[in-house]
PDB file of C-alpha atoms in Angstrom:
ATOM      1  CA  UNK A   1     -45.760  -9.738 -62.051  1.00 71.00           C
ATOM      2  CA  UNK A   2     -42.570  -9.078 -60.107  1.00 81.00           C
ATOM      3  CA  UNK A   3     -39.218  -9.366 -61.858  1.00 83.00           C
ATOM      4  CA  UNK A   4     -35.727  -9.626 -60.425  1.00 84.00           C
ATOM      5  CA  UNK A   5     -33.619  -7.283 -62.534  1.00 86.00           C
ATOM      6  CA  UNK A   6     -30.410  -7.741 -60.522  1.00 86.00           C
ATOM      7  CA  UNK A   7     -28.906 -10.429 -62.799  1.00 87.00           C
ATOM      8  CA  UNK A   8     -29.578  -8.251 -65.850  1.00 92.00           C
ATOM      9  CA  UNK A   9     -28.109  -5.165 -64.203  1.00 94.00           C
ATOM     10  CA  UNK A  10     -25.084  -7.101 -62.982  1.00 94.00           C
ATOM     11  CA  UNK A  11     -24.474  -8.360 -66.522  1.00 95.00           C
ATOM     12  CA  UNK A  12     -24.890  -4.806 -67.846  1.00 97.00           C
ATOM     13  CA  UNK A  13     -22.191  -3.562 -65.457  1.00 97.00           C
ATOM     14  CA  UNK A  14     -20.026  -6.542 -66.440  1.00 98.00           C
ATOM     15  CA  UNK A  15     -20.267  -5.831 -70.166  1.00 98.00           C
ATOM     16  CA  UNK A  16     -19.855  -2.068 -69.746  1.00 98.00           C
ATOM     17  CA  UNK A  17     -16.510  -2.704 -68.030  1.00 98.00           C
ATOM     18  CA  UNK A  18     -15.404  -4.678 -71.095  1.00 98.00           C
ATOM     19  CA  UNK A  19     -16.195  -1.653 -73.269  1.00 98.00           C
ATOM     20  CA  UNK A  20     -14.291   0.676 -70.940  1.00 98.00           C
ATOM     21  CA  UNK A  21     -11.341  -1.720 -70.751  1.00 98.00           C
ATOM     22  CA  UNK A  22     -11.250  -2.072 -74.545  1.00 97.00           C
ATOM     23  CA  UNK A  23     -10.969   1.703 -74.873  1.00 97.00           C
ATOM     24  CA  UNK A  24      -7.770   1.690 -72.808  1.00 97.00           C
ATOM     25  CA  UNK A  25      -6.267  -1.732 -73.550  1.00 96.00           C
ATOM     26  CA  UNK A  26      -7.531  -3.690 -76.532  1.00 95.00           C
ATOM     27  CA  UNK A  27      -5.229  -6.643 -75.882  1.00 96.00           C
ATOM     28  CA  UNK A  28      -5.890  -7.356 -72.210  1.00 97.00           C
ATOM     29  CA  UNK A  29      -5.684 -11.050 -71.335  1.00 97.00           C
ATOM     30  CA  UNK A  30      -9.026 -12.724 -70.777  1.00 97.00           C
ATOM     31  CA  UNK A  31      -8.694 -13.675 -67.111  1.00 98.00           C
ATOM     32  CA  UNK A  32      -7.863 -10.126 -65.968  1.00 98.00           C
ATOM     33  CA  UNK A  33     -10.475  -8.507 -68.188  1.00 98.00           C
ATOM     34  CA  UNK A  34     -13.114 -10.896 -66.815  1.00 98.00           C
ATOM     35  CA  UNK A  35     -11.890 -10.227 -63.260  1.00 98.00           C
ATOM     36  CA  UNK A  36     -12.501  -6.521 -63.702  1.00 98.00           C
ATOM     37  CA  UNK A  37     -15.949  -7.140 -65.214  1.00 98.00           C
ATOM     38  CA  UNK A  38     -16.920  -9.452 -62.372  1.00 98.00           C
ATOM     39  CA  UNK A  39     -15.817  -6.767 -59.933  1.00 98.00           C
ATOM     40  CA  UNK A  40     -17.933  -4.196 -61.781  1.00 98.00           C
ATOM     41  CA  UNK A  41     -21.110  -6.120 -60.966  1.00 97.00           C
ATOM     42  CA  UNK A  42     -20.107  -6.471 -57.322  1.00 97.00           C
ATOM     43  CA  UNK A  43     -19.130  -2.782 -57.041  1.00 96.00           C
ATOM     44  CA  UNK A  44     -22.519  -1.785 -58.414  1.00 96.00           C
ATOM     45  CA  UNK A  45     -24.188  -3.649 -55.560  1.00 95.00           C
ATOM     46  CA  UNK A  46     -25.226  -6.896 -57.252  1.00 95.00           C
ATOM     47  CA  UNK A  47     -23.175  -9.250 -55.085  1.00 94.00           C
ATOM     48  CA  UNK A  48     -20.608 -11.956 -55.731  1.00 95.00           C
ATOM     49  CA  UNK A  49     -21.092 -14.450 -58.540  1.00 93.00           C
ATOM     50  CA  UNK A  50     -21.595 -17.861 -56.873  1.00 94.00           C
ATOM     51  CA  UNK A  51     -18.320 -17.898 -54.854  1.00 97.00           C
ATOM     52  CA  UNK A  52     -18.893 -21.498 -53.759  1.00 96.00           C
ATOM     53  CA  UNK A  53     -18.126 -22.735 -57.267  1.00 96.00           C
ATOM     54  CA  UNK A  54     -14.479 -21.709 -56.915  1.00 97.00           C
ATOM     55  CA  UNK A  55     -14.121 -22.425 -53.207  1.00 98.00           C
ATOM     56  CA  UNK A  56     -15.063 -26.052 -53.838  1.00 97.00           C
ATOM     57  CA  UNK A  57     -12.647 -26.305 -56.787  1.00 96.00           C
ATOM     58  CA  UNK A  58      -9.591 -24.231 -55.859  1.00 97.00           C
ATOM     59  CA  UNK A  59      -6.989 -25.959 -58.009  1.00 97.00           C
ATOM     60  CA  UNK A  60      -7.788 -23.627 -60.883  1.00 97.00           C
ATOM     61  CA  UNK A  61      -5.064 -21.422 -62.303  1.00 97.00           C
ATOM     62  CA  UNK A  62      -5.811 -17.777 -61.542  1.00 97.00           C
ATOM     63  CA  UNK A  63      -4.069 -16.754 -64.769  1.00 97.00           C
ATOM     64  CA  UNK A  64      -5.764 -19.256 -67.121  1.00 96.00           C
ATOM     65  CA  UNK A  65      -9.272 -19.211 -68.565  1.00 95.00           C
ATOM     66  CA  UNK A  66     -11.507 -22.052 -69.729  1.00 90.00           C
ATOM     67  CA  UNK A  67     -13.248 -22.107 -73.142  1.00 89.00           C
ATOM     68  CA  UNK A  68     -16.737 -20.620 -73.069  1.00 87.00           C
ATOM     69  CA  UNK A  69     -18.350 -24.022 -73.770  1.00 89.00           C
ATOM     70  CA  UNK A  70     -16.555 -25.716 -70.862  1.00 91.00           C
ATOM     71  CA  UNK A  71     -18.818 -26.100 -67.776  1.00 89.00           C
ATOM     72  CA  UNK A  72     -15.849 -25.273 -65.520  1.00 93.00           C
ATOM     73  CA  UNK A  73     -15.766 -21.754 -66.988  1.00 95.00           C
ATOM     74  CA  UNK A  74     -18.403 -20.805 -64.395  1.00 95.00           C
ATOM     75  CA  UNK A  75     -15.886 -21.745 -61.674  1.00 97.00           C
ATOM     76  CA  UNK A  76     -13.400 -19.374 -63.325  1.00 97.00           C
ATOM     77  CA  UNK A  77     -15.885 -16.488 -63.158  1.00 97.00           C
ATOM     78  CA  UNK A  78     -16.376 -17.254 -59.465  1.00 97.00           C
ATOM     79  CA  UNK A  79     -12.593 -17.381 -58.973  1.00 98.00           C
ATOM     80  CA  UNK A  80     -11.761 -14.032 -60.554  1.00 98.00           C
ATOM     81  CA  UNK A  81     -14.713 -12.350 -58.808  1.00 98.00           C
ATOM     82  CA  UNK A  82     -13.260 -13.322 -55.419  1.00 98.00           C
ATOM     83  CA  UNK A  83      -9.721 -12.364 -56.444  1.00 98.00           C
ATOM     84  CA  UNK A  84     -10.743  -8.949 -57.822  1.00 98.00           C
ATOM     85  CA  UNK A  85     -12.817  -8.211 -54.715  1.00 98.00           C
ATOM     86  CA  UNK A  86      -9.808  -9.124 -52.575  1.00 98.00           C
ATOM     87  CA  UNK A  87      -7.532  -6.946 -54.738  1.00 98.00           C
ATOM     88  CA  UNK A  88      -9.923  -4.006 -54.367  1.00 98.00           C
ATOM     89  CA  UNK A  89     -10.141  -4.383 -50.593  1.00 98.00           C
ATOM     90  CA  UNK A  90      -6.405  -4.730 -50.125  1.00 97.00           C
ATOM     91  CA  UNK A  91      -5.134  -2.153 -52.619  1.00 97.00           C
ATOM     92  CA  UNK A  92      -7.981   0.314 -53.144  1.00 97.00           C
ATOM     93  CA  UNK A  93     -10.059   1.646 -56.022  1.00 97.00           C
ATOM     94  CA  UNK A  94      -7.205   3.769 -57.419  1.00 97.00           C
ATOM     95  CA  UNK A  95      -5.300   0.603 -58.237  1.00 98.00           C
ATOM     96  CA  UNK A  96      -8.361  -0.854 -59.996  1.00 98.00           C
ATOM     97  CA  UNK A  97      -8.793   2.325 -62.072  1.00 97.00           C
ATOM     98  CA  UNK A  98      -5.119   2.408 -63.003  1.00 98.00           C
ATOM     99  CA  UNK A  99      -5.106  -1.304 -63.776  1.00 97.00           C
ATOM    100  CA  UNK A 100      -7.923  -0.962 -66.300  1.00 97.00           C
ATOM    101  CA  UNK A 101      -6.130   1.972 -67.939  1.00 97.00           C
ATOM    102  CA  UNK A 102      -2.701   0.294 -67.985  1.00 97.00           C
ATOM    103  CA  UNK A 103      -1.643  -1.082 -71.377  1.00 96.00           C
ATOM    104  CA  UNK A 104       0.422  -3.903 -69.895  1.00 97.00           C
ATOM    105  CA  UNK A 105      -1.410  -7.203 -69.599  1.00 97.00           C
ATOM    106  CA  UNK A 106      -2.166  -9.752 -66.895  1.00 97.00           C
ATOM    107  CA  UNK A 107       0.136 -10.129 -63.924  1.00 98.00           C
ATOM    108  CA  UNK A 108       2.614  -7.708 -65.513  1.00 98.00           C
ATOM    109  CA  UNK A 109      -0.049  -4.985 -65.452  1.00 98.00           C
ATOM    110  CA  UNK A 110      -0.795  -5.657 -61.776  1.00 98.00           C
ATOM    111  CA  UNK A 111       2.903  -5.406 -60.926  1.00 98.00           C
ATOM    112  CA  UNK A 112       3.335  -2.240 -63.001  1.00 98.00           C
ATOM    113  CA  UNK A 113       0.461  -0.463 -61.246  1.00 98.00           C
ATOM    114  CA  UNK A 114       1.592  -1.632 -57.809  1.00 98.00           C
ATOM    115  CA  UNK A 115       5.048  -0.239 -58.583  1.00 97.00           C
ATOM    116  CA  UNK A 116       3.608   3.064 -59.850  1.00 97.00           C
ATOM    117  CA  UNK A 117       1.643   3.435 -56.616  1.00 96.00           C
ATOM    118  CA  UNK A 118       4.727   2.744 -54.491  1.00 96.00           C
ATOM    119  CA  UNK A 119       3.354  -0.483 -53.048  1.00 95.00           C
ATOM    120  CA  UNK A 120       5.678  -3.081 -51.540  1.00 95.00           C
ATOM    121  CA  UNK A 121       3.300  -5.819 -52.683  1.00 97.00           C
ATOM    122  CA  UNK A 122       3.534  -7.854 -55.884  1.00 98.00           C
ATOM    123  CA  UNK A 123       1.155 -10.042 -57.854  1.00 98.00           C
ATOM    124  CA  UNK A 124       2.764 -13.100 -56.248  1.00 98.00           C
ATOM    125  CA  UNK A 125       2.557 -11.811 -52.674  1.00 98.00           C
ATOM    126  CA  UNK A 126      -1.108 -10.846 -53.138  1.00 98.00           C
ATOM    127  CA  UNK A 127      -1.856 -14.328 -54.459  1.00 98.00           C
ATOM    128  CA  UNK A 128      -0.096 -15.923 -51.476  1.00 98.00           C
ATOM    129  CA  UNK A 129      -2.187 -13.939 -49.007  1.00 98.00           C
ATOM    130  CA  UNK A 130      -5.369 -14.465 -51.043  1.00 98.00           C
ATOM    131  CA  UNK A 131      -5.209 -18.260 -50.814  1.00 98.00           C
ATOM    132  CA  UNK A 132      -4.701 -17.903 -47.042  1.00 98.00           C
ATOM    133  CA  UNK A 133      -7.640 -15.477 -46.912  1.00 98.00           C
ATOM    134  CA  UNK A 134      -9.856 -18.060 -48.612  1.00 98.00           C
ATOM    135  CA  UNK A 135      -9.382 -20.532 -45.752  1.00 97.00           C
ATOM    136  CA  UNK A 136      -8.781 -18.289 -42.684  1.00 96.00           C
ATOM    137  CA  UNK A 137     -11.153 -15.437 -43.662  1.00 96.00           C
ATOM    138  CA  UNK A 138     -10.741 -13.462 -40.472  1.00 94.00           C
ATOM    139  CA  UNK A 139      -9.517  -9.870 -40.692  1.00 95.00           C
ATOM    140  CA  UNK A 140      -9.145  -9.768 -36.907  1.00 93.00           C
ATOM    141  CA  UNK A 141      -6.285 -12.258 -37.181  1.00 92.00           C
ATOM    142  CA  UNK A 142      -4.660 -10.370 -40.039  1.00 95.00           C
ATOM    143  CA  UNK A 143      -6.206  -7.736 -42.365  1.00 96.00           C
ATOM    144  CA  UNK A 144      -4.715  -9.609 -45.327  1.00 97.00           C
ATOM    145  CA  UNK A 145      -6.406 -12.893 -44.361  1.00 97.00           C
ATOM    146  CA  UNK A 146     -10.072 -12.025 -44.652  1.00 97.00           C
ATOM    147  CA  UNK A 147     -12.733 -10.261 -46.709  1.00 98.00           C
ATOM    148  CA  UNK A 148     -14.414  -7.012 -45.676  1.00 97.00           C
ATOM    149  CA  UNK A 149     -17.437  -7.453 -47.946  1.00 97.00           C
ATOM    150  CA  UNK A 150     -20.252  -8.610 -45.655  1.00 96.00           C
ATOM    151  CA  UNK A 151     -21.500 -11.416 -47.897  1.00 95.00           C
ATOM    152  CA  UNK A 152     -17.952 -12.811 -48.185  1.00 97.00           C
ATOM    153  CA  UNK A 153     -17.123 -12.890 -44.486  1.00 95.00           C
ATOM    154  CA  UNK A 154     -18.360 -16.461 -43.897  1.00 94.00           C
ATOM    155  CA  UNK A 155     -16.826 -17.962 -47.028  1.00 97.00           C
ATOM    156  CA  UNK A 156     -14.200 -20.683 -46.732  1.00 96.00           C
ATOM    157  CA  UNK A 157     -12.456 -22.962 -49.197  1.00 97.00           C
ATOM    158  CA  UNK A 158     -13.227 -26.670 -49.096  1.00 95.00           C
ATOM    159  CA  UNK A 159     -10.472 -28.725 -47.459  1.00 93.00           C
ATOM    160  CA  UNK A 160      -9.663 -32.406 -47.826  1.00 92.00           C
ATOM    161  CA  UNK A 161      -9.891 -33.819 -44.296  1.00 88.00           C
ATOM    162  CA  UNK A 162      -7.251 -36.333 -43.218  1.00 84.00           C
ATOM    163  CA  UNK A 163      -8.254 -38.673 -40.376  1.00 78.00           C
ATOM    164  CA  UNK A 164      -6.466 -41.914 -41.306  1.00 79.00           C
ATOM    165  CA  UNK A 165      -2.695 -42.251 -41.000  1.00 81.00           C
ATOM    166  CA  UNK A 166      -0.212 -42.732 -42.518  1.00 86.00           C
ATOM    167  CA  UNK A 167      -1.483 -40.562 -45.349  1.00 86.00           C
ATOM    168  CA  UNK A 168       0.517 -40.073 -48.542  1.00 92.00           C
ATOM    169  CA  UNK A 169      -0.447 -38.015 -51.524  1.00 91.00           C
ATOM    170  CA  UNK A 170       1.107 -36.957 -54.814  1.00 94.00           C
ATOM    171  CA  UNK A 171      -0.785 -34.341 -56.782  1.00 94.00           C
ATOM    172  CA  UNK A 172      -0.497 -31.692 -59.444  1.00 96.00           C
ATOM    173  CA  UNK A 173      -1.113 -28.028 -58.742  1.00 97.00           C
ATOM    174  CA  UNK A 174      -1.941 -25.455 -61.371  1.00 97.00           C
ATOM    175  CA  UNK A 175      -0.053 -22.178 -61.639  1.00 97.00           C
ATOM    176  CA  UNK A 176      -1.624 -19.859 -59.040  1.00 98.00           C
ATOM    177  CA  UNK A 177      -3.969 -22.613 -57.890  1.00 97.00           C
ATOM    178  CA  UNK A 178      -4.422 -23.911 -54.343  1.00 98.00           C
ATOM    179  CA  UNK A 179      -4.913 -27.138 -52.376  1.00 97.00           C
ATOM    180  CA  UNK A 180      -6.130 -27.351 -48.766  1.00 97.00           C
ATOM    181  CA  UNK A 181      -5.649 -30.305 -46.374  1.00 93.00           C
ATOM    182  CA  UNK A 182      -7.171 -30.372 -42.890  1.00 89.00           C
ATOM    183  CA  UNK A 183      -5.854 -32.970 -40.482  1.00 82.00           C
ATOM    184  CA  UNK A 184      -7.297 -34.037 -37.164  1.00 74.00           C
ATOM    185  CA  UNK A 185      -7.325 -36.935 -34.699  1.00 63.00           C
ATOM    186  CA  UNK A 186      -3.632 -37.227 -33.988  1.00 59.00           C
ATOM    187  CA  UNK A 187      -1.454 -37.129 -30.873  1.00 68.00           C
ATOM    188  CA  UNK A 188       1.974 -36.531 -32.311  1.00 76.00           C
ATOM    189  CA  UNK A 189       1.811 -35.630 -35.991  1.00 79.00           C
ATOM    190  CA  UNK A 190       4.590 -35.184 -38.498  1.00 85.00           C
ATOM    191  CA  UNK A 191       4.355 -33.745 -41.984  1.00 89.00           C
ATOM    192  CA  UNK A 192       6.874 -33.988 -44.792  1.00 92.00           C
ATOM    193  CA  UNK A 193       6.259 -31.770 -47.819  1.00 94.00           C
ATOM    194  CA  UNK A 194       8.237 -32.089 -51.050  1.00 95.00           C
ATOM    195  CA  UNK A 195       8.095 -30.034 -54.227  1.00 95.00           C
ATOM    196  CA  UNK A 196      10.535 -28.433 -56.629  1.00 92.00           C
ATOM    197  CA  UNK A 197       8.476 -25.245 -57.008  1.00 94.00           C
ATOM    198  CA  UNK A 198       5.243 -25.351 -54.978  1.00 96.00           C
ATOM    199  CA  UNK A 199       5.162 -23.857 -51.467  1.00 96.00           C
ATOM    200  CA  UNK A 200       3.329 -24.863 -48.283  1.00 96.00           C
ATOM    201  CA  UNK A 201       1.877 -22.849 -45.400  1.00 95.00           C
ATOM    202  CA  UNK A 202       0.728 -24.543 -42.211  1.00 92.00           C
ATOM    203  CA  UNK A 203      -2.198 -22.938 -40.363  1.00 91.00           C
ATOM    204  CA  UNK A 204      -2.401 -23.927 -36.703  1.00 85.00           C
ATOM    205  CA  UNK A 205      -5.645 -23.319 -34.810  1.00 82.00           C
ATOM    206  CA  UNK A 206      -5.383 -23.155 -31.020  1.00 76.00           C
ATOM    207  CA  UNK A 207      -8.621 -21.999 -29.367  1.00 68.00           C
ATOM    208  CA  UNK A 208      -9.103 -18.462 -30.749  1.00 69.00           C
ATOM    209  CA  UNK A 209      -5.509 -18.077 -31.918  1.00 81.00           C
ATOM    210  CA  UNK A 210      -4.148 -18.807 -35.376  1.00 87.00           C
ATOM    211  CA  UNK A 211      -0.505 -19.122 -36.365  1.00 87.00           C
ATOM    212  CA  UNK A 212       0.847 -19.571 -39.871  1.00 92.00           C
ATOM    213  CA  UNK A 213       4.173 -21.278 -40.614  1.00 90.00           C
ATOM    214  CA  UNK A 214       6.134 -21.817 -43.810  1.00 93.00           C
ATOM    215  CA  UNK A 215       7.112 -25.433 -44.463  1.00 91.00           C
ATOM    216  CA  UNK A 216      10.416 -25.964 -46.240  1.00 91.00           C
ATOM    217  CA  UNK A 217      10.444 -28.648 -48.900  1.00 92.00           C
ATOM    218  CA  UNK A 218      12.124 -31.830 -47.696  1.00 90.00           C
ATOM    219  CA  UNK A 219      11.991 -30.961 -43.988  1.00 87.00           C
ATOM    220  CA  UNK A 220       9.827 -32.813 -41.489  1.00 86.00           C
ATOM    221  CA  UNK A 221       7.500 -30.761 -39.297  1.00 84.00           C
ATOM    222  CA  UNK A 222       6.435 -32.386 -35.996  1.00 82.00           C
ATOM    223  CA  UNK A 223       3.544 -31.332 -33.761  1.00 75.00           C
ATOM    224  CA  UNK A 224       3.463 -32.837 -30.261  1.00 69.00           C
ATOM    225  CA  UNK A 225       0.341 -33.166 -28.090  1.00 62.00           C
ATOM    226  CA  UNK A 226      -1.875 -32.316 -31.021  1.00 60.00           C
ATOM    227  CA  UNK A 227      -5.153 -33.385 -29.403  1.00 59.00           C
ATOM    228  CA  UNK A 228      -4.436 -31.618 -26.110  1.00 54.00           C
ATOM    229  CA  UNK A 229      -3.232 -28.287 -27.450  1.00 54.00           C
ATOM    230  CA  UNK A 230      -4.164 -27.832 -31.107  1.00 59.00           C
ATOM    231  CA  UNK A 231      -7.750 -27.883 -32.349  1.00 64.00           C
ATOM    232  CA  UNK A 232      -6.871 -28.481 -35.977  1.00 74.00           C
ATOM    233  CA  UNK A 233      -4.251 -27.740 -38.589  1.00 83.00           C
ATOM    234  CA  UNK A 234      -4.641 -26.940 -42.265  1.00 90.00           C
ATOM    235  CA  UNK A 235      -1.915 -27.280 -44.870  1.00 93.00           C
ATOM    236  CA  UNK A 236      -2.187 -24.824 -47.767  1.00 96.00           C
ATOM    237  CA  UNK A 237      -0.353 -25.611 -50.992  1.00 97.00           C
ATOM    238  CA  UNK A 238       0.254 -22.950 -53.633  1.00 97.00           C
ATOM    239  CA  UNK A 239       2.547 -22.473 -56.615  1.00 97.00           C
ATOM    240  CA  UNK A 240       3.593 -19.780 -59.067  1.00 97.00           C
ATOM    241  CA  UNK A 241       3.851 -22.352 -61.873  1.00 96.00           C
ATOM    242  CA  UNK A 242       2.263 -25.677 -62.792  1.00 96.00           C
ATOM    243  CA  UNK A 243       3.963 -28.188 -60.549  1.00 95.00           C
ATOM    244  CA  UNK A 244       3.691 -31.399 -58.544  1.00 96.00           C
ATOM    245  CA  UNK A 245       3.990 -31.954 -54.815  1.00 96.00           C
ATOM    246  CA  UNK A 246       3.931 -34.792 -52.308  1.00 96.00           C
ATOM    247  CA  UNK A 247       2.892 -34.872 -48.642  1.00 93.00           C
ATOM    248  CA  UNK A 248       3.352 -37.544 -46.006  1.00 92.00           C
ATOM    249  CA  UNK A 249       1.340 -37.355 -42.763  1.00 86.00           C
ATOM    250  CA  UNK A 250       2.396 -39.660 -39.903  1.00 84.00           C
ATOM    251  CA  UNK A 251       0.759 -40.123 -36.521  1.00 73.00           C
ATOM    252  CA  UNK A 252       2.308 -41.480 -33.344  1.00 65.00           C
ATOM    253  CA  UNK A 253       0.150 -42.276 -30.345  1.00 53.00           C
ATOM    254  CA  UNK A 254       1.417 -40.933 -27.042  1.00 47.00           C
ATOM    255  CA  UNK A 255       1.306 -43.636 -24.325  1.00 44.00           C
TER     256      UNK A 255
END
């Protein structure tokens, strides 16, 4: 005789946002409109929509949307719910209100509202910090690299773990997607990253400290005494456009 009305109420908030958004901007692109509706349910207290679906499948374009009959569309709802929650926490509710009322669409609307509010951020810079947030998720390290929402504070993207060397990979990355590679069990490690348009950030964990480095395409990065000093390292790949990238991991044993 007891009923859980939260899913119904969350959906009601979701659909009401679509009505409000339509009043201001009838032509909003689907991914941003759905992002705002997913946020509506979370703002009304009904939680995040299955965030693990996206965090286990992060090479999804933030700015694309799957057909409604495609099973992966549920991963897209999860994705935009996390992104909109991050956008709210980083930029505030005024930006969300203005974004819904802005007649520009998609990333252009985000940039227009950021500019109107005098922000130094851009859609691209927010995306870059968001994909770092999804793996670091610790606001104590950097306020941009973690969630404030209590139920999101333990979330972390799934990484591909590299333990066998040499390791070579060539992969595609979607526009505004992400790949994560965790590598362990090395003494001296070197990484070579190559891409014409994707970018790479290296996260280095050392006890309770975290450092983030940019890796230039074509340059070799070498880490000495990896086992003795560094607990683990994670390579984060992102891109502003659909692209390809290659990585080579080499390990040298220290005698």
